[in-house]
Tab-separated table of C-alpha atoms in Angstrom:
chain	number	residue	atom	x	y	z
C	1	MET	CA	-11.746	23.552	-89.692
C	2	ALA	CA	-10.434	22.074	-92.926
C	3	THR	CA	-13.832	20.647	-93.865
C	4	ALA	CA	-16.064	23.509	-92.643
C	5	MET	CA	-18.681	24.821	-95.091
C	6	GLY	CA	-18.304	28.535	-95.841
C	7	HIS	CA	-21.291	30.818	-95.290
C	8	ASP	CA	-23.048	31.976	-98.478
C	9	GLY	CA	-20.488	30.101	-100.546
C	10	ALA	CA	-17.399	31.674	-98.965
C	11	VAL	CA	-14.278	29.605	-99.663
C	12	GLY	CA	-11.822	31.201	-97.255
C	13	LYS	CA	-11.646	33.005	-93.953
C	14	SER	CA	-14.422	35.467	-93.244
C	15	ASN	CA	-14.280	38.222	-90.657
C	16	GLU	CA	-18.017	37.709	-90.073
C	17	TYR	CA	-18.263	33.904	-90.062
C	18	GLY	CA	-14.756	32.571	-89.451
C	19	LEU	CA	-13.958	29.387	-91.349
C	20	GLY	CA	-17.593	28.303	-91.741
C	21	ARG	CA	-20.039	25.765	-90.365
C	22	VAL	CA	-18.696	22.433	-89.126
C	23	SER	CA	-19.724	19.516	-91.350
C	24	GLY	CA	-19.516	16.188	-89.543
C	25	TYR	CA	-20.158	14.283	-92.754
C	26	VAL	CA	-17.365	15.887	-94.793
C	27	ALA	CA	-14.990	15.646	-91.811
C	28	HIS	CA	-15.483	11.907	-91.347
C	29	TRP	CA	-16.122	10.493	-94.826
C	30	ASP	CA	-14.467	10.831	-98.229
C	31	HIS	CA	-16.470	10.676	-101.466
C	32	PRO	CA	-14.750	8.740	-104.283
C	33	ASN	CA	-16.691	10.146	-107.248
C	34	SER	CA	-15.134	12.693	-109.631
C	35	ASP	CA	-16.994	15.572	-107.924
C	36	GLY	CA	-16.278	14.442	-104.350
C	37	TRP	CA	-13.449	15.042	-101.904
C	38	GLN	CA	-10.715	13.321	-99.937
C	39	THR	CA	-9.038	14.199	-96.632
C	40	GLY	CA	-5.518	13.377	-95.488
C	41	ARG	CA	-4.782	13.363	-91.763
C	42	PHE	CA	-1.251	13.567	-90.341
C	43	TRP	CA	0.257	14.024	-86.870
C	44	GLY	CA	3.516	13.843	-84.969
C	45	THR	CA	5.887	15.935	-82.830
C	46	VAL	CA	8.364	18.686	-83.726
C	47	ASN	CA	11.001	20.803	-81.976
C	48	SER	CA	13.751	23.280	-82.847
C	49	PHE	CA	16.040	20.586	-84.260
C	50	GLY	CA	14.158	20.294	-87.532
C	51	PHE	CA	10.917	20.413	-89.481
C	52	ALA	CA	8.406	17.638	-90.223
C	53	TYR	CA	6.478	17.053	-93.434
C	54	ASN	CA	3.991	14.873	-95.311
C	55	ASP	CA	3.425	14.622	-99.062
C	56	ILE	CA	0.049	14.496	-100.796
C	57	THR	CA	-0.941	14.097	-104.451
C	58	VAL	CA	-3.425	16.572	-105.916
C	59	PRO	CA	-5.242	15.069	-108.939
C	60	PRO	CA	-5.962	16.943	-112.183
C	61	GLY	CA	-9.121	19.041	-112.107
C	62	ALA	CA	-9.121	19.652	-108.337
C	63	LYS	CA	-11.023	22.788	-107.417
C	64	ARG	CA	-9.749	23.469	-103.914
C	65	LEU	CA	-6.999	22.490	-101.455
C	66	VAL	CA	-7.376	23.349	-97.758
C	67	VAL	CA	-4.603	22.658	-95.246
C	68	VAL	CA	-5.000	23.275	-91.507
C	69	LEU	CA	-2.180	22.815	-88.977
C	70	THR	CA	-2.511	23.043	-85.203
C	71	TRP	CA	-0.290	22.133	-82.283
C	72	ASP	CA	-0.596	21.680	-78.519
C	73	GLU	CA	0.797	24.561	-76.497
C	74	PRO	CA	2.085	23.790	-72.977
C	75	PRO	CA	0.394	25.895	-70.256
C	76	ALA	CA	1.837	29.382	-69.879
C	77	SER	CA	3.166	30.251	-66.446
C	78	ALA	CA	1.196	32.465	-64.072
C	79	GLY	CA	1.646	36.102	-65.022
C	80	ALA	CA	2.899	35.355	-68.546
C	81	SER	CA	2.432	38.196	-71.025
C	82	ARG	CA	0.801	35.899	-73.583
C	83	ALA	CA	-0.758	32.428	-73.717
C	84	VAL	CA	0.913	31.256	-76.954
C	85	LEU	CA	4.568	30.655	-76.183
C	86	TYR	CA	5.816	29.093	-79.413
C	87	ASP	CA	5.400	29.550	-83.139
C	88	ILE	CA	5.067	26.820	-85.747
C	89	ASP	CA	4.464	27.801	-89.376
C	90	LEU	CA	2.961	25.986	-92.361
C	91	TYR	CA	4.676	25.906	-95.749
C	92	VAL	CA	3.286	24.107	-98.811
C	93	ASP	CA	5.837	23.268	-101.486
C	94	ARG	CA	4.338	22.217	-104.837
C	95	ASP	CA	6.522	19.780	-106.806
C	96	VAL	CA	8.918	19.559	-103.807
C	97	ASP	CA	11.491	21.815	-105.442
C	98	CYS	CA	12.529	24.390	-102.812
C	99	GLY	CA	15.784	23.777	-100.935
C	100	ASP	CA	15.773	25.785	-97.702
C	101	PRO	CA	17.208	23.345	-95.124
C	102	THR	CA	14.923	24.771	-92.421
C	103	GLY	CA	11.888	23.920	-94.524
C	104	ALA	CA	10.744	27.581	-94.573
C	105	CYS	CA	9.965	27.783	-98.283
C	106	GLY	CA	7.107	26.981	-100.647
C	107	GLU	CA	4.523	28.532	-102.968
C	108	TYR	CA	1.975	28.830	-100.137
C	109	VAL	CA	2.591	29.817	-96.529
C	110	SER	CA	0.700	30.538	-93.320
C	111	VAL	CA	2.783	32.235	-90.609
C	112	SER	CA	0.362	33.413	-87.937
C	113	SER	CA	2.122	34.254	-84.679
C	114	VAL	CA	-0.909	35.019	-82.505
C	115	ASP	CA	-2.410	31.541	-82.087
C	116	ASN	CA	-1.636	27.867	-82.590
C	117	VAL	CA	-3.475	27.450	-85.918
C	118	GLU	CA	-2.215	27.825	-89.494
C	119	TYR	CA	-4.753	27.816	-92.353
C	120	LEU	CA	-4.256	27.761	-96.138
C	121	VAL	CA	-6.700	27.693	-99.064
C	122	VAL	CA	-5.499	27.086	-102.641
C	123	HIS	CA	-8.081	27.565	-105.407
C	124	ASP	CA	-7.778	25.475	-108.571
C	125	PRO	CA	-4.525	23.830	-107.425
C	126	LEU	CA	-2.330	22.431	-110.188
C	127	PRO	CA	-1.912	18.657	-110.161
C	128	GLY	CA	1.196	17.155	-108.628
C	129	THR	CA	2.933	16.356	-105.368
C	130	TYR	CA	2.543	18.871	-102.543
C	131	ARG	CA	4.852	18.751	-99.514
C	132	LEU	CA	3.101	20.009	-96.377
C	133	LYS	CA	5.777	21.229	-93.961
C	134	VAL	CA	5.555	21.822	-90.215
C	135	VAL	CA	8.299	24.393	-89.579
C	136	PRO	CA	9.258	25.234	-85.943
C	137	THR	CA	10.004	28.966	-86.196
C	138	ASP	CA	10.181	29.275	-82.406
C	139	ALA	CA	10.028	25.983	-80.515
C	140	GLU	CA	13.322	25.847	-78.541
C	141	ASN	CA	13.943	22.254	-77.503
C	142	THR	CA	10.358	21.582	-76.444
C	143	VAL	CA	8.614	18.650	-78.111
C	144	LEU	CA	5.292	19.964	-79.460
C	145	PRO	CA	2.568	17.524	-80.632
C	146	TRP	CA	0.975	18.667	-83.907
C	147	GLY	CA	-1.881	17.566	-86.159
C	148	MET	CA	-2.747	18.446	-89.761
C	149	SER	CA	-5.665	17.899	-92.167
C	150	ALA	CA	-5.456	18.373	-95.918
C	151	LEU	CA	-8.775	18.484	-97.826
C	152	ILE	CA	-8.777	18.067	-101.605
C	153	VAL	CA	-12.107	18.991	-103.208
C	154	ARG	CA	-12.687	17.713	-106.736
C	155	GLY	CA	-16.224	19.118	-107.096
C	156	ASP	CA	-16.978	22.805	-107.707
C	157	VAL	CA	-17.161	24.811	-104.479
C	158	LEU	CA	-17.391	28.384	-105.770
C	159	PRO	CA	-20.728	30.265	-106.050
C	160	GLY	CA	-21.940	32.651	-108.711
C	161	ALA	CA	-20.338	32.435	-112.131
C	162	ARG	CA	-18.448	29.259	-111.273
C	163	VAL	CA	-21.740	27.367	-110.783
C	164	GLN	CA	-22.924	26.207	-114.166
C	165	SER	CA	-26.524	26.600	-115.309
C	166	PRO	CA	-28.232	24.389	-114.356
C	167	PRO	CA	-26.206	24.041	-111.141
C	168	ALA	CA	-25.018	20.729	-109.733
C	169	MET	CA	-27.983	20.830	-107.365
C	170	SER	CA	-31.237	19.665	-108.977
C	171	ALA	CA	-34.849	19.568	-107.786
C	172	TYR	CA	-38.298	18.535	-108.938
C	173	ALA	CA	-41.815	18.517	-107.494
C	174	SER	CA	-44.094	15.486	-107.545
C	175	GLY	CA	-47.668	14.771	-106.547
C	176	PRO	CA	-51.072	13.819	-107.939
C	177	THR	CA	-52.285	15.337	-111.196
C	178	SER	CA	-55.884	15.523	-109.957
C	179	ALA	CA	-57.811	15.515	-106.676
C	180	GLY	CA	-61.302	16.150	-105.375
C	181	VAL	CA	-62.631	19.033	-103.349
C	182	GLY	CA	-62.257	18.200	-99.662
C	183	GLN	CA	-59.235	15.960	-100.211
C	184	LEU	CA	-55.716	16.436	-98.894
C	185	VAL	CA	-53.206	17.057	-101.687
C	186	SER	CA	-49.596	16.050	-100.970
C	187	VAL	CA	-46.827	17.696	-102.995
C	188	ALA	CA	-43.242	16.516	-102.498
C	189	VAL	CA	-40.109	18.458	-103.436
C	190	ASN	CA	-37.063	16.276	-104.073
C	191	VAL	CA	-33.543	17.775	-104.074
C	192	ALA	CA	-30.422	16.004	-105.329
C	193	ASN	CA	-26.782	17.035	-105.734
C	194	ASP	CA	-24.021	15.851	-108.082
C	195	SER	CA	-20.975	17.937	-107.085
C	196	TYR	CA	-19.169	18.276	-103.723
C	197	VAL	CA	-21.783	19.233	-101.086
C	198	ALA	CA	-24.869	21.379	-101.544
C	199	SER	CA	-24.531	23.326	-98.282
C	200	GLY	CA	-27.489	24.424	-96.174
C	201	VAL	CA	-30.239	23.425	-98.622
C	202	GLN	CA	-33.603	25.070	-97.926
C	203	ILE	CA	-37.085	24.886	-99.488
C	204	GLN	CA	-40.001	27.293	-99.140
C	205	PRO	CA	-43.394	27.525	-100.856
C	206	LEU	CA	-43.465	30.663	-103.007
C	207	ALA	CA	-46.874	30.852	-104.627
C	208	LEU	CA	-49.873	29.319	-102.850
C	209	PRO	CA	-52.876	29.015	-105.196
C	210	SER	CA	-56.290	30.224	-104.071
C	211	GLY	CA	-58.773	27.675	-102.775
C	212	VAL	CA	-56.271	25.553	-100.860
C	213	GLN	CA	-55.394	25.531	-97.179
C	214	PRO	CA	-51.885	24.516	-95.976
C	215	ARG	CA	-51.992	21.727	-93.391
C	216	ASP	CA	-48.468	20.495	-92.617
C	217	VAL	CA	-45.000	19.715	-93.938
C	218	GLN	CA	-42.745	16.808	-93.039
C	219	THR	CA	-39.464	15.268	-94.079
C	220	ALA	CA	-37.681	11.985	-93.430
C	221	ARG	CA	-34.406	11.941	-91.504
C	222	LEU	CA	-31.542	9.795	-92.759
C	223	ASP	CA	-32.546	7.076	-90.257
C	224	GLY	CA	-36.046	6.924	-91.789
C	225	THR	CA	-37.878	8.750	-88.976
C	226	THR	CA	-40.528	11.159	-90.291
C	227	MET	CA	-40.315	14.627	-88.733
C	228	PRO	CA	-43.315	17.029	-88.868
C	229	PHE	CA	-42.863	20.809	-88.760
C	230	ALA	CA	-45.270	23.430	-87.465
C	231	ASP	CA	-45.045	26.106	-90.175
C	232	PRO	CA	-45.963	24.756	-93.640
C	233	LEU	CA	-45.297	28.143	-95.276
C	234	GLY	CA	-41.879	28.813	-93.728
C	235	SER	CA	-38.524	27.689	-95.076
C	236	LEU	CA	-37.573	24.096	-94.317
C	237	THR	CA	-33.894	23.189	-93.920
C	238	LEU	CA	-32.715	19.895	-95.427
C	239	GLY	CA	-29.103	20.444	-94.346
C	240	ASN	CA	-26.115	19.395	-96.454
C	241	ILE	CA	-26.581	17.068	-99.426
C	242	PRO	CA	-23.416	15.207	-100.534
C	243	PRO	CA	-23.027	13.997	-104.135
C	244	SER	CA	-25.336	11.182	-105.258
C	245	TRP	CA	-27.665	11.831	-102.309
C	246	SER	CA	-31.178	13.241	-102.370
C	247	ARG	CA	-33.522	14.627	-99.726
C	248	SER	CA	-37.222	15.503	-99.903
C	249	ALA	CA	-40.009	17.273	-98.031
C	250	THR	CA	-43.751	16.799	-98.439
C	251	TRP	CA	-46.397	19.510	-98.027
C	252	SER	CA	-50.089	18.703	-97.457
C	253	PHE	CA	-52.826	21.074	-98.604
C	254	LEU	CA	-56.611	20.836	-98.251
C	255	ALA	CA	-58.373	21.386	-101.595
C	256	GLN	CA	-61.334	23.692	-100.883
C	257	THR	CA	-62.449	24.821	-104.356
C	258	PRO	CA	-62.302	23.276	-107.843
C	259	GLY	CA	-59.857	24.442	-110.487
C	260	SER	CA	-56.229	24.195	-111.580
C	261	LYS	CA	-53.869	24.689	-108.617
C	262	THR	CA	-50.149	25.365	-109.178
C	263	PHE	CA	-47.814	24.980	-106.195
C	264	THR	CA	-44.451	26.736	-106.594
C	265	PHE	CA	-41.389	26.235	-104.379
C	266	ARG	CA	-38.033	27.991	-104.108
C	267	VAL	CA	-35.011	25.732	-103.511
C	268	TRP	CA	-31.656	27.262	-102.630
C	269	SER	CA	-28.356	26.536	-100.899
C	270	GLU	CA	-25.321	28.482	-99.745
C	271	ASN	CA	-23.052	27.348	-102.568
C	272	SER	CA	-25.068	25.623	-105.302
C	273	GLY	CA	-27.395	28.277	-106.621
C	274	GLU	CA	-31.178	28.605	-106.576
C	275	LEU	CA	-34.004	26.756	-108.349
C	276	THR	CA	-37.768	27.141	-108.716
C	277	VAL	CA	-39.975	24.074	-109.131
C	278	SER	CA	-43.741	23.700	-109.382
C	279	ARG	CA	-46.532	21.131	-109.533
C	280	THR	CA	-50.027	21.638	-110.971
C	281	VAL	CA	-52.993	19.696	-109.593
C	282	ASN	CA	-56.473	19.807	-111.125
C	283	VAL	CA	-59.103	19.881	-108.360
C	284	VAL	CA	-62.527	18.641	-109.463
C	285	GLY	CA	-65.978	18.174	-107.902
C	286	GLY	CA	-68.113	20.137	-105.514
C	287	ALA	CA	-68.576	19.703	-101.808
C	288	ALA	CA	-68.316	15.908	-101.875
C	289	SER	CA	-66.030	14.417	-99.231
C	290	PRO	CA	-65.166	10.970	-97.901
C	291	ASP	CA	-66.664	9.780	-94.604
C	292	LEU	CA	-64.876	6.952	-92.778
C	293	GLY	CA	-66.399	4.913	-89.989
C	294	VAL	CA	-66.135	1.522	-88.284
C	295	THR	CA	-69.127	-0.589	-89.326
C	296	ALA	CA	-68.206	-3.875	-87.590
C	297	MET	CA	-65.912	-4.961	-84.782
C	298	ALA	CA	-65.264	-8.156	-82.827
C	299	THR	CA	-62.677	-9.185	-80.243
C	300	SER	CA	-60.674	-12.412	-80.311
C	301	SER	CA	-63.105	-13.846	-77.723
C	302	SER	CA	-66.462	-12.409	-76.781
C	303	ALA	CA	-65.068	-11.328	-73.401
C	304	PRO	CA	-61.258	-11.069	-73.333
C	305	THR	CA	-59.605	-11.060	-69.929
C	306	GLY	CA	-56.019	-10.219	-69.155
C	307	ALA	CA	-53.588	-8.457	-66.894
C	308	PRO	CA	-52.058	-5.068	-67.770
C	309	GLY	CA	-49.489	-5.699	-70.498
C	310	SER	CA	-51.360	-8.658	-72.010
C	311	LYS	CA	-52.638	-8.859	-75.593
C	312	PHE	CA	-55.851	-9.687	-77.458
C	313	SER	CA	-57.036	-9.295	-81.056
C	314	VAL	CA	-59.639	-6.998	-82.604
C	315	THR	CA	-61.167	-7.489	-86.060
C	316	SER	CA	-62.661	-4.302	-87.520
C	317	THR	CA	-64.281	-3.149	-90.752
C	318	VAL	CA	-63.852	0.436	-92.010
C	319	GLN	CA	-66.199	1.788	-94.671
C	320	ASN	CA	-66.157	4.996	-96.708
C	321	SER	CA	-69.790	6.116	-96.738
C	322	GLY	CA	-68.931	9.490	-98.294
C	323	ALA	CA	-69.339	10.663	-101.868
C	324	SER	CA	-65.627	10.886	-102.796
C	325	PRO	CA	-62.605	8.632	-102.416
C	326	SER	CA	-60.567	8.696	-99.216
C	327	GLY	CA	-56.824	8.506	-98.786
C	328	SER	CA	-55.181	5.849	-96.653
C	329	SER	CA	-55.873	6.093	-92.918
C	330	THR	CA	-55.085	4.565	-89.540
C	331	THR	CA	-57.532	2.851	-87.171
C	332	ARG	CA	-56.660	2.844	-83.466
C	333	PHE	CA	-58.254	1.150	-80.473
C	334	TYR	CA	-59.126	2.231	-76.930
C	335	LEU	CA	-60.399	0.892	-73.608
C	336	SER	CA	-63.248	3.070	-72.345
C	337	HIS	CA	-65.582	3.076	-69.343
C	338	ASP	CA	-68.439	3.929	-71.722
C	339	ALA	CA	-69.227	3.683	-75.434
C	340	VAL	CA	-68.063	7.237	-76.234
C	341	LYS	CA	-64.494	8.302	-76.988
C	342	SER	CA	-63.146	10.766	-74.410
C	343	ALA	CA	-59.863	12.104	-73.106
C	344	ASP	CA	-59.626	9.586	-70.255
C	345	ASP	CA	-59.822	6.499	-72.504
C	346	ARG	CA	-56.804	4.189	-72.634
C	347	LEU	CA	-55.092	3.970	-76.054
C	348	LEU	CA	-54.095	0.384	-76.822
C	349	THR	CA	-50.746	-0.336	-78.447
C	350	GLY	CA	-51.287	-1.638	-81.970
C	351	VAL	CA	-52.738	0.145	-85.016
C	352	ARG	CA	-54.356	-0.950	-88.265
C	353	SER	CA	-53.423	0.637	-91.584
C	354	VAL	CA	-56.455	1.050	-93.860
C	355	PRO	CA	-55.926	1.568	-97.619
C	356	ALA	CA	-57.575	4.282	-99.696
C	357	LEU	CA	-61.285	3.539	-100.154
C	358	ASP	CA	-63.656	4.478	-102.967
C	359	PRO	CA	-67.185	5.648	-102.046
C	360	GLY	CA	-69.055	2.711	-100.499
C	361	GLU	CA	-65.939	0.528	-100.297
C	362	SER	CA	-64.998	-1.329	-97.086
C	363	ALA	CA	-61.822	-2.939	-95.759
C	364	SER	CA	-61.508	-5.427	-92.891
C	365	GLY	CA	-58.516	-6.549	-90.884
C	366	THR	CA	-57.365	-7.982	-87.569
C	367	THR	CA	-55.053	-6.180	-85.166
C	368	THR	CA	-53.271	-7.493	-82.087
C	369	VAL	CA	-53.449	-4.869	-79.347
C	370	THR	CA	-51.670	-4.588	-76.000
C	371	ILE	CA	-53.233	-3.337	-72.759
C	372	PRO	CA	-51.012	-0.583	-71.254
C	373	THR	CA	-49.206	-1.681	-68.113
C	374	THR	CA	-50.633	1.329	-66.225
C	375	THR	CA	-54.290	0.427	-66.912
C	376	PRO	CA	-56.424	0.273	-63.713
C	377	LEU	CA	-58.107	-3.071	-63.011
C	378	ASP	CA	-61.707	-2.822	-64.245
C	379	ALA	CA	-64.143	-3.839	-66.995
C	380	TYR	CA	-64.022	-1.819	-70.244
C	381	PHE	CA	-65.716	-1.211	-73.576
C	382	VAL	CA	-63.443	-1.504	-76.632
C	383	LEU	CA	-63.553	1.406	-79.091
C	384	ALA	CA	-62.316	1.152	-82.691
C	385	CYS	CA	-61.816	4.598	-84.295
C	386	ALA	CA	-61.296	5.008	-88.036
C	387	ASP	CA	-58.876	7.693	-89.297
C	388	ASP	CA	-57.854	8.275	-85.693
C	389	ARG	CA	-54.865	10.392	-86.752
C	390	SER	CA	-57.123	12.719	-88.805
C	391	THR	CA	-55.209	12.403	-92.070
C	392	VAL	CA	-58.423	12.290	-94.149
C	393	VAL	CA	-60.652	15.366	-94.380
C	394	GLU	CA	-64.204	14.035	-93.957
C	395	SER	CA	-67.718	15.338	-94.314
C	396	ASP	CA	-68.436	14.113	-90.760
C	397	GLU	CA	-65.542	13.828	-88.293
C	398	GLU	CA	-67.746	12.694	-85.386
C	399	ASP	CA	-68.895	9.260	-86.618
C	400	ASN	CA	-65.551	7.459	-86.832
C	401	CYS	CA	-65.720	5.248	-83.709
C	402	ALA	CA	-67.662	2.099	-82.845
C	403	ALA	CA	-67.862	0.346	-79.446
C	404	THR	CA	-68.457	-3.207	-78.239
C	405	PRO	CA	-72.022	-3.889	-76.987
C	406	GLY	CA	-70.887	-3.755	-73.366
C	407	ALA	CA	-67.902	-3.647	-71.040
C	408	THR	CA	-66.579	-6.908	-72.414
C	409	VAL	CA	-62.843	-6.614	-71.649
C	410	THR	CA	-61.820	-7.403	-68.099
C	411	VAL	CA	-58.460	-6.058	-67.002
C	412	GLY	CA	-57.440	-7.833	-63.814
C	413	ARG	CA	-54.796	-9.966	-62.201
C	414	PRO	CA	-54.712	-13.556	-60.956
C	415	ASP	CA	-54.739	-14.173	-57.190
C	416	LEU	CA	-52.973	-17.386	-56.221
C	417	VAL	CA	-53.656	-18.704	-52.725
C	418	GLU	CA	-53.016	-21.922	-50.850
C	419	GLY	CA	-56.399	-23.540	-50.209
C	420	ALA	CA	-55.125	-26.477	-48.153
C	421	VAL	CA	-51.917	-28.035	-46.822
C	422	SER	CA	-51.452	-31.465	-45.225
C	423	ASP	CA	-50.356	-31.993	-41.610
C	424	PRO	CA	-46.651	-32.750	-41.158
C	425	PRO	CA	-45.245	-35.605	-39.015
C	426	ALA	CA	-45.347	-34.969	-35.273
C	427	THR	CA	-41.556	-35.344	-34.986
C	428	LYS	CA	-38.777	-35.410	-37.506
C	429	LYS	CA	-34.977	-35.342	-37.422
C	430	ARG	CA	-32.956	-32.541	-38.982
C	431	GLY	CA	-31.662	-33.430	-42.472
C	432	THR	CA	-34.546	-35.842	-43.212
C	433	THR	CA	-37.484	-35.541	-45.613
C	434	PHE	CA	-41.262	-35.766	-45.364
C	435	PRO	CA	-44.130	-35.292	-47.903
C	436	VAL	CA	-46.358	-32.198	-48.099
C	437	THR	CA	-49.631	-32.152	-50.049
C	438	ASP	CA	-51.157	-28.744	-50.880
C	439	THR	CA	-53.741	-27.151	-53.179
C	440	VAL	CA	-53.211	-23.842	-55.036
C	441	GLN	CA	-56.266	-21.897	-56.238
C	442	ASN	CA	-56.607	-18.861	-58.521
C	443	LEU	CA	-59.160	-16.559	-56.871
C	444	GLY	CA	-58.489	-13.753	-59.384
C	445	ASN	CA	-60.550	-12.824	-62.439
C	446	VAL	CA	-57.889	-13.514	-65.105
C	447	PRO	CA	-55.791	-16.625	-65.786
C	448	SER	CA	-52.421	-17.036	-64.131
C	449	GLY	CA	-49.187	-18.205	-65.639
C	450	ALA	CA	-47.170	-21.121	-64.304
C	451	SER	CA	-45.838	-20.648	-60.771
C	452	LYS	CA	-43.749	-22.270	-58.025
C	453	THR	CA	-44.888	-23.283	-54.538
C	454	ARG	CA	-42.255	-23.429	-51.814
C	455	TYR	CA	-42.388	-24.612	-48.195
C	456	TYR	CA	-41.107	-23.254	-44.873
C	457	LEU	CA	-40.854	-24.110	-41.182
C	458	SER	CA	-42.229	-21.240	-39.076
C	459	VAL	CA	-42.601	-20.678	-35.347
C	460	ASP	CA	-46.007	-19.087	-36.095
C	461	ALA	CA	-48.596	-19.294	-38.841
C	462	ALA	CA	-47.291	-16.233	-40.751
C	463	LYS	CA	-44.382	-16.058	-43.182
C	464	GLY	CA	-41.498	-14.015	-41.819
C	465	SER	CA	-37.795	-13.373	-42.280
C	466	GLY	CA	-36.815	-15.943	-39.679
C	467	ASP	CA	-38.644	-18.840	-41.327
C	468	LYS	CA	-36.603	-21.800	-42.567
C	469	LEU	CA	-36.920	-22.590	-46.301
C	470	LEU	CA	-37.279	-26.321	-46.959
C	471	SER	CA	-35.623	-27.827	-50.023
C	472	GLY	CA	-38.199	-28.985	-52.562
C	473	THR	CA	-40.298	-26.851	-54.927
C	474	ARG	CA	-43.621	-27.789	-56.570
C	475	SER	CA	-44.375	-26.578	-60.105
C	476	VAL	CA	-47.958	-25.378	-60.589
C	477	PRO	CA	-49.352	-24.929	-64.128
C	478	GLY	CA	-51.283	-21.864	-65.287
C	479	LEU	CA	-54.739	-21.712	-63.704
C	480	ALA	CA	-57.983	-20.318	-65.069
C	481	PRO	CA	-60.047	-18.072	-62.757
C	482	GLY	CA	-61.505	-20.276	-59.974
C	483	ALA	CA	-59.368	-23.294	-60.893
C	484	GLY	CA	-57.144	-25.184	-58.469
C	485	HIS	CA	-54.236	-27.598	-58.590
C	486	SER	CA	-53.125	-30.131	-55.956
C	487	GLY	CA	-49.871	-32.022	-55.631
C	488	THR	CA	-47.444	-33.655	-53.237
C	489	LYS	CA	-43.789	-32.737	-52.815
C	490	SER	CA	-41.085	-34.298	-50.675
C	491	VAL	CA	-39.295	-31.602	-48.667
C	492	LYS	CA	-36.112	-31.778	-46.604
C	493	ILE	CA	-35.406	-30.138	-43.227
C	494	PRO	CA	-32.083	-28.240	-43.305
C	495	ALA	CA	-29.475	-29.713	-40.967
C	496	SER	CA	-28.949	-26.256	-39.448
C	497	THR	CA	-32.565	-26.008	-38.199
C	498	VAL	CA	-32.825	-25.226	-34.481
C	499	PRO	CA	-34.722	-28.015	-32.648
C	500	GLY	CA	-38.250	-26.982	-31.672
C	501	SER	CA	-41.926	-26.982	-32.655
C	502	TYR	CA	-42.881	-25.479	-36.055
C	503	PHE	CA	-45.799	-24.835	-38.364
C	504	VAL	CA	-45.364	-25.926	-41.997
C	505	LEU	CA	-46.151	-23.114	-44.448
C	506	ALA	CA	-47.019	-23.738	-48.114
C	507	CYS	CA	-46.600	-20.489	-50.153
C	508	ALA	CA	-48.106	-20.192	-53.661
C	509	ASP	CA	-46.136	-18.305	-56.341
C	510	ASP	CA	-43.308	-17.930	-53.849
C	511	THR	CA	-40.836	-16.885	-56.582
C	512	LYS	CA	-43.152	-13.990	-57.622
C	513	THR	CA	-43.393	-14.961	-61.284
């Protein structure tokens, strides 16, 4: 409550909006600059035996002091005539010079008797020591926990005449000075603030020149994430801007006709006035547009193979065959059952950023891509698609993709099997060892990783829950499709094995790696 931002610049209680909009930033952080703020937080208990207090120092030039006191009421009994049983009042004594022994004196006072909150606002407080007193007007002997916040604002918080011209909030528009017909023009509006908090900052385009088409607007959150918004002509909220911070939003427009284009924006907040900023861009040329396409592509091997989740590399070349420069763009890659991009193609993880290209200019680069883990096992074409996020307006939007000559990427899995296992001794004592020789083969169509073979005693030829695991594990290296690996391991019969006749089972990849 002490740090809430008043609606439309209000600096006290409002019958329409209460104490204002909660500001998490102001509530949790102080700002040390001369136009910032500081918050004192105090707490304790009080009863009818005496008042409690805390002293604060208000510096010269402070613009506002807000003090909020609240206390915990015990539950009222069933059938009570009112919920608030007790009454604690707030007195603020500047210069600590009043002598009432109960504490009920001071230049400023809040004595509400209908709730458990007391609220005071002092505009342009004089510098000095202020004693903030928690006075138990009606508390009996009950111990009541209380808490208090005292906000001192050094920056100007009042609207209208108190906001100097220009106001503490400042703004400017930036963008290119020239562009070509058919290009996207990006105009950014940057807003900064030097005093207290510019509350509820908003921006809206005012005058849209003829011959341009609005495309989108986006802004960056404080964590760096870019957020797009659907209505490029509506007002965009940047929120609160503390001193020394700045926020920005960027609008994109498609230039459709030549000429001088002036973009005008209104910037306003609830307590820091209103500004108008503009940017003029000279659009030149006729119907010329860029045209991006993939002119060459190669995979890291002529026929990559891998399981879902595996990686391979793609080298691609993007060329601008249009008659005007392009902006920067993004190339993305797909697995497809044919050489044509369609909705059922699988987008690979991994993108390539392509710089702006002049007419006829090309750019090449290599990208490591990842096959999605949900990809069905099959053979696929690879598609490379220039400007796949459609950030460049082109003369031909249908010629951006290129495909491999055939279904060259095989998405599969290894299949490890035991191809042979040696005969065990005819008889053997419990607790003794014997050698087992086996061969593991990869019958799958992609390489396997390293694996472990383990051995069991079984009353039949099938692995089951009752089989006895033998100590001794054989490490098998990664195997190419069709490859095999043989080895011998000494295994030990557990001493707890029930006497009888058993098969010996050799189980490839028994640890499921």
